[in-house]
Amino acid sequence: MRKLATILIVVAGLSGSAGSSRPASPPLVVTGRPTFFVSGHGWGHGLGLSQYGAYGYALHGWAYDRILAHYFPGTTLGRAPLTRVRVLVSDGAKRVAISSKLPFQVLDATGSSYTLPAGSYTVGASFKRAPDGSPPGTKPQPLLYPLEFRAGSGALALNGRGYRGSLRVIRNGSALRVVDVVGLEQYLRGVVPSEMPQTWASEALKAQAVAARSYALSHLRPAAAFDVYPDTRDQVYLGIPHEAAPTTAAVKATAGQVLLYRGTVAETFFFSSSGGRTASLQDLYPASPPIPYLVSVPDPYDSISPYHDWGPYALTPRRLARALKAPGRLLDVQTLAGPSGRVRSVLATGSRGQVSVTGAELRSALGLRSTWFEVGVLALGEPAAPVTYGTRALLFGTARGVSSVGLQDLGPDGSWQTVATLNPRGGTVSPWVKPAAPVRYRLVVGPIASASVFVPVAPRVGLQVPNDLSGFWGTVLPAAAGDTVRIQRQAGSGWRTLARAKTDLDGHFTVPVTVAPGTYRARAFAPGFSPGFSPPLAVTG
């Protein structure tokens, strides 16, 4: 995956910092205690050639030139203006080992050449040799840096890894910097199989070879001691041990070819997987001047990628708050995406205010595969009062970042069962529930579940008085024998218990007592249920 080295230099100051604040605005409303998760698409920055997408196009019969024209519209194939590159293969070591299985040479800064027999040589702050042809016993003298080790009939190796070309050793203070000065085509033999699996279709490998060649030449550092890094700061270059016949064939088949835009080598960024659409430069850096060939294009055959879609993955509020530098307890997170789906900014609402970070900053802080992601929120609110048995109640919840979500209840055996599938509208859900007993509910999407909420249920109680006012009778549902019922009379702002009764198997109860005028109710108690109350009953005599 390529890092956008050149572009970052131009626009890094435009992206904002992780702690940049926004003007105060009302907190976003999330019903209940939030559970956060993240899901997304693709792997990499998303700009330029999608490697899995190119593989998919090759499997569908596309030739490499057509693949490149799709990902870099407006470019044309041309000839490479240079044939050699300088690759930084080691930096900062106190000493290195340079070897060859056949005799080779070393040149010092004066241009003097010294023959080295086959073998391994340790090079440190000083490297001593006697001039070729010196009499036996001549004392070796330190050579003047930089040194250049040139291969004879066999390749050179640095610390046991073989490289084509020559190895230039530069003394940088007390440390050494080793640069592989190598032909462009030989360099690509070590790049292409390091960036794309050698088993992939040949047209995809050819597209990768042209993109890698163009990338190298469009990112040279003429004023520096080397042109390109050997890792994801530029392109991964693993030398001779990683070379493979299929990728070498792709390099040879496209020898010297680069992509040009108006006569200049194009910046051919590439990455692993697009998720279905590549990004434009403005998607990633809105303030950057446009580059006509770095635009968003559809990438349907990226569907073969194992990273086409990923997640959802749970995020603890503490980890997410730390990544966002949210002020106080994290209450909500919302994302703002560009046209290709890549997140431009993330707004976090904490208990003490709001803060905004860029999508790239949150990707880095959480280690996400791309900036095409969404932070989802699941939360379910508790009902304001117990649900009366036999009636429905409306729950309110938040379900953001998902197209559908399951509503589950906790069964008597301790297992969760899905009772409904909900389609959020505006990031909210409002399910009706009709519990037969006190129960816990939660929202779920895949392996992610919200915090559960307890929904209490109260018995349904009916109270009646016969015409002769000879007592009370009624029913408690759900029916069970032995539930306690209290007959209460209103006394001012409170209620006073006058009598008690027990229910029979059918939930019926009777209280034989003379009923005086007043307002009465029955209060029922059932194991595990909240207290249930009958509607007030006015007796006038």
PDB file of N, CA and C in Angstrom, residues 347-394:
ATOM      1  N   LEU A 347     -16.974  14.020  13.933  1.00  0.00           N
ATOM      2  CA  LEU A 347     -17.407  14.892  15.021  1.00  0.00           C
ATOM      3  C   LEU A 347     -17.755  14.044  16.232  1.00  0.00           C
ATOM      4  N   ALA A 348     -17.060  14.291  17.321  1.00  0.00           N
ATOM      5  CA  ALA A 348     -17.305  13.567  18.568  1.00  0.00           C
ATOM      6  C   ALA A 348     -17.964  14.497  19.566  1.00  0.00           C
ATOM      7  N   THR A 349     -19.026  14.028  20.204  1.00  0.00           N
ATOM      8  CA  THR A 349     -19.714  14.787  21.245  1.00  0.00           C
ATOM      9  C   THR A 349     -19.436  14.135  22.585  1.00  0.00           C
ATOM     10  N   GLY A 350     -18.815  14.889  23.455  1.00  0.00           N
ATOM     11  CA  GLY A 350     -18.557  14.423  24.803  1.00  0.00           C
ATOM     12  C   GLY A 350     -19.427  15.152  25.800  1.00  0.00           C
ATOM     13  N   SER A 351     -19.359  14.723  27.036  1.00  0.00           N
ATOM     14  CA  SER A 351     -20.180  15.353  28.068  1.00  0.00           C
ATOM     15  C   SER A 351     -19.739  16.784  28.354  1.00  0.00           C
ATOM     16  N   ARG A 352     -18.528  17.162  27.871  1.00  0.00           N
ATOM     17  CA  ARG A 352     -18.046  18.518  28.119  1.00  0.00           C
ATOM     18  C   ARG A 352     -17.770  19.283  26.822  1.00  0.00           C
ATOM     19  N   GLY A 353     -18.372  18.857  25.722  1.00  0.00           N
ATOM     20  CA  GLY A 353     -18.212  19.606  24.484  1.00  0.00           C
ATOM     21  C   GLY A 353     -17.966  18.707  23.290  1.00  0.00           C
ATOM     22  N   GLN A 354     -17.559  19.329  22.194  1.00  0.00           N
ATOM     23  CA  GLN A 354     -17.374  18.623  20.935  1.00  0.00           C
ATOM     24  C   GLN A 354     -15.968  18.838  20.401  1.00  0.00           C
ATOM     25  N   VAL A 355     -15.516  17.894  19.566  1.00  0.00           N
ATOM     26  CA  VAL A 355     -14.207  17.996  18.934  1.00  0.00           C
ATOM     27  C   VAL A 355     -14.289  17.314  17.574  1.00  0.00           C
ATOM     28  N   SER A 356     -13.472  17.796  16.618  1.00  0.00           N
ATOM     29  CA  SER A 356     -13.472  17.230  15.270  1.00  0.00           C
ATOM     30  C   SER A 356     -12.066  16.771  14.906  1.00  0.00           C
ATOM     31  N   VAL A 357     -11.962  15.596  14.256  1.00  0.00           N
ATOM     32  CA  VAL A 357     -10.697  15.109  13.714  1.00  0.00           C
ATOM     33  C   VAL A 357     -10.939  14.705  12.272  1.00  0.00           C
ATOM     34  N   THR A 358      -9.874  14.528  11.511  1.00  0.00           N
ATOM     35  CA  THR A 358     -10.023  14.075  10.130  1.00  0.00           C
ATOM     36  C   THR A 358     -10.207  12.562  10.107  1.00  0.00           C
ATOM     37  N   GLY A 359     -10.725  12.070   8.987  1.00  0.00           N
ATOM     38  CA  GLY A 359     -10.863  10.625   8.828  1.00  0.00           C
ATOM     39  C   GLY A 359      -9.517   9.925   8.862  1.00  0.00           C
ATOM     40  N   ALA A 360      -8.491  10.552   8.258  1.00  0.00           N
ATOM     41  CA  ALA A 360      -7.151   9.951   8.259  1.00  0.00           C
ATOM     42  C   ALA A 360      -6.596   9.866   9.675  1.00  0.00           C
ATOM     43  N   GLU A 361      -6.865  10.872  10.494  1.00  0.00           N
ATOM     44  CA  GLU A 361      -6.365  10.847  11.872  1.00  0.00           C
ATOM     45  C   GLU A 361      -7.021   9.731  12.672  1.00  0.00           C
ATOM     46  N   LEU A 362      -8.329   9.549  12.507  1.00  0.00           N
ATOM     47  CA  LEU A 362      -8.991   8.475  13.253  1.00  0.00           C
ATOM     48  C   LEU A 362      -8.566   7.119  12.709  1.00  0.00           C
ATOM     49  N   ARG A 363      -8.375   7.009  11.393  1.00  0.00           N
ATOM     50  CA  ARG A 363      -7.885   5.750  10.832  1.00  0.00           C
ATOM     51  C   ARG A 363      -6.545   5.371  11.459  1.00  0.00           C
ATOM     52  N   SER A 364      -5.654   6.342  11.556  1.00  0.00           N
ATOM     53  CA  SER A 364      -4.341   6.071  12.132  1.00  0.00           C
ATOM     54  C   SER A 364      -4.447   5.707  13.610  1.00  0.00           C
ATOM     55  N   ALA A 365      -5.282   6.425  14.349  1.00  0.00           N
ATOM     56  CA  ALA A 365      -5.390   6.187  15.788  1.00  0.00           C
ATOM     57  C   ALA A 365      -5.987   4.814  16.098  1.00  0.00           C
ATOM     58  N   LEU A 366      -6.902   4.348  15.254  1.00  0.00           N
ATOM     59  CA  LEU A 366      -7.567   3.063  15.504  1.00  0.00           C
ATOM     60  C   LEU A 366      -6.967   1.910  14.690  1.00  0.00           C
ATOM     61  N   GLY A 367      -6.043   2.220  13.770  1.00  0.00           N
ATOM     62  CA  GLY A 367      -5.465   1.173  12.940  1.00  0.00           C
ATOM     63  C   GLY A 367      -6.454   0.591  11.948  1.00  0.00           C
ATOM     64  N   LEU A 368      -7.332   1.424  11.378  1.00  0.00           N
ATOM     65  CA  LEU A 368      -8.333   0.951  10.427  1.00  0.00           C
ATOM     66  C   LEU A 368      -7.702   0.706   9.061  1.00  0.00           C
ATOM     67  N   ARG A 369      -8.342  -0.115   8.241  1.00  0.00           N
ATOM     68  CA  ARG A 369      -7.781  -0.471   6.941  1.00  0.00           C
ATOM     69  C   ARG A 369      -7.878   0.658   5.922  1.00  0.00           C
ATOM     70  N   SER A 370      -8.844   1.537   6.057  1.00  0.00           N
ATOM     71  CA  SER A 370      -9.001   2.623   5.100  1.00  0.00           C
ATOM     72  C   SER A 370      -9.774   3.752   5.769  1.00  0.00           C
ATOM     73  N   THR A 371      -9.929   4.858   5.025  1.00  0.00           N
ATOM     74  CA  THR A 371     -10.765   5.947   5.515  1.00  0.00           C
ATOM     75  C   THR A 371     -12.201   5.818   5.029  1.00  0.00           C
ATOM     76  N   TRP A 372     -12.510   4.754   4.298  1.00  0.00           N
ATOM     77  CA  TRP A 372     -13.905   4.496   3.937  1.00  0.00           C
ATOM     78  C   TRP A 372     -14.500   3.648   5.054  1.00  0.00           C
ATOM     79  N   PHE A 373     -14.951   4.319   6.067  1.00  0.00           N
ATOM     80  CA  PHE A 373     -15.498   3.637   7.235  1.00  0.00           C
ATOM     81  C   PHE A 373     -16.674   4.438   7.788  1.00  0.00           C
ATOM     82  N   GLU A 374     -17.382   3.820   8.676  1.00  0.00           N
ATOM     83  CA  GLU A 374     -18.452   4.509   9.395  1.00  0.00           C
ATOM     84  C   GLU A 374     -18.441   4.044  10.839  1.00  0.00           C
ATOM     85  N   VAL A 375     -18.528   5.006  11.729  1.00  0.00           N
ATOM     86  CA  VAL A 375     -18.639   4.681  13.147  1.00  0.00           C
ATOM     87  C   VAL A 375     -20.121   4.519  13.455  1.00  0.00           C
ATOM     88  N   GLY A 376     -20.501   3.316  13.786  1.00  0.00           N
ATOM     89  CA  GLY A 376     -21.900   3.029  14.088  1.00  0.00           C
ATOM     90  C   GLY A 376     -22.194   3.173  15.570  1.00  0.00           C
ATOM     91  N   VAL A 377     -23.464   3.383  15.874  1.00  0.00           N
ATOM     92  CA  VAL A 377     -23.910   3.533  17.257  1.00  0.00           C
ATOM     93  C   VAL A 377     -25.163   2.689  17.460  1.00  0.00           C
ATOM     94  N   LEU A 378     -25.159   1.907  18.519  1.00  0.00           N
ATOM     95  CA  LEU A 378     -26.344   1.176  18.945  1.00  0.00           C
ATOM     96  C   LEU A 378     -26.679   1.592  20.368  1.00  0.00           C
ATOM     97  N   ALA A 379     -27.920   1.918  20.593  1.00  0.00           N
ATOM     98  CA  ALA A 379     -28.355   2.263  21.947  1.00  0.00           C
ATOM     99  C   ALA A 379     -29.856   2.067  22.037  1.00  0.00           C
ATOM    100  N   LEU A 380     -30.325   1.614  23.185  1.00  0.00           N
ATOM    101  CA  LEU A 380     -31.749   1.391  23.411  1.00  0.00           C
ATOM    102  C   LEU A 380     -32.132   2.047  24.722  1.00  0.00           C
ATOM    103  N   GLY A 381     -33.211   2.820  24.676  1.00  0.00           N
ATOM    104  CA  GLY A 381     -33.652   3.525  25.864  1.00  0.00           C
ATOM    105  C   GLY A 381     -34.626   2.706  26.689  1.00  0.00           C
ATOM    106  N   GLU A 382     -34.625   2.947  27.997  1.00  0.00           N
ATOM    107  CA  GLU A 382     -35.551   2.252  28.892  1.00  0.00           C
ATOM    108  C   GLU A 382     -36.927   2.911  28.852  1.00  0.00           C
ATOM    109  N   PRO A 383     -37.988   2.131  29.025  1.00  0.00           N
ATOM    110  CA  PRO A 383     -39.334   2.732  29.052  1.00  0.00           C
ATOM    111  C   PRO A 383     -39.502   3.581  30.303  1.00  0.00           C
ATOM    112  N   ALA A 384     -40.387   4.554  30.208  1.00  0.00           N
ATOM    113  CA  ALA A 384     -40.598   5.460  31.338  1.00  0.00           C
ATOM    114  C   ALA A 384     -41.369   4.796  32.469  1.00  0.00           C
ATOM    115  N   ALA A 385     -42.159   3.758  32.178  1.00  0.00           N
ATOM    116  CA  ALA A 385     -42.989   3.113  33.202  1.00  0.00           C
ATOM    117  C   ALA A 385     -43.141   1.645  32.831  1.00  0.00           C
ATOM    118  N   PRO A 386     -43.526   0.793  33.795  1.00  0.00           N
ATOM    119  CA  PRO A 386     -43.758  -0.619  33.481  1.00  0.00           C
ATOM    120  C   PRO A 386     -44.844  -0.779  32.423  1.00  0.00           C
ATOM    121  N   VAL A 387     -44.716  -1.841  31.650  1.00  0.00           N
ATOM    122  CA  VAL A 387     -45.706  -2.170  30.634  1.00  0.00           C
ATOM    123  C   VAL A 387     -46.799  -3.005  31.290  1.00  0.00           C
ATOM    124  N   THR A 388     -48.052  -2.637  31.058  1.00  0.00           N
ATOM    125  CA  THR A 388     -49.164  -3.419  31.592  1.00  0.00           C
ATOM    126  C   THR A 388     -49.324  -4.698  30.779  1.00  0.00           C
ATOM    127  N   TYR A 389     -49.464  -5.811  31.467  1.00  0.00           N
ATOM    128  CA  TYR A 389     -49.584  -7.111  30.803  1.00  0.00           C
ATOM    129  C   TYR A 389     -50.710  -7.092  29.770  1.00  0.00           C
ATOM    130  N   GLY A 390     -50.371  -7.618  28.563  1.00  0.00           N
ATOM    131  CA  GLY A 390     -51.360  -7.674  27.496  1.00  0.00           C
ATOM    132  C   GLY A 390     -51.407  -6.448  26.622  1.00  0.00           C
ATOM    133  N   THR A 391     -50.598  -5.436  26.937  1.00  0.00           N
ATOM    134  CA  THR A 391     -50.591  -4.220  26.121  1.00  0.00           C
ATOM    135  C   THR A 391     -49.212  -4.061  25.464  1.00  0.00           C
ATOM    136  N   ARG A 392     -49.141  -3.161  24.489  1.00  0.00           N
ATOM    137  CA  ARG A 392     -47.887  -2.897  23.805  1.00  0.00           C
ATOM    138  C   ARG A 392     -47.236  -1.639  24.360  1.00  0.00           C
ATOM    139  N   ALA A 393     -45.904  -1.588  24.202  1.00  0.00           N
ATOM    140  CA  ALA A 393     -45.162  -0.393  24.598  1.00  0.00           C
ATOM    141  C   ALA A 393     -44.192  -0.038  23.478  1.00  0.00           C
ATOM    142  N   LEU A 394     -43.887   1.226  23.348  1.00  0.00           N
ATOM    143  CA  LEU A 394     -42.989   1.715  22.303  1.00  0.00           C
ATOM    144  C   LEU A 394     -41.624   2.006  22.910  1.00  0.00           C
TER     145      LEU A 394
END
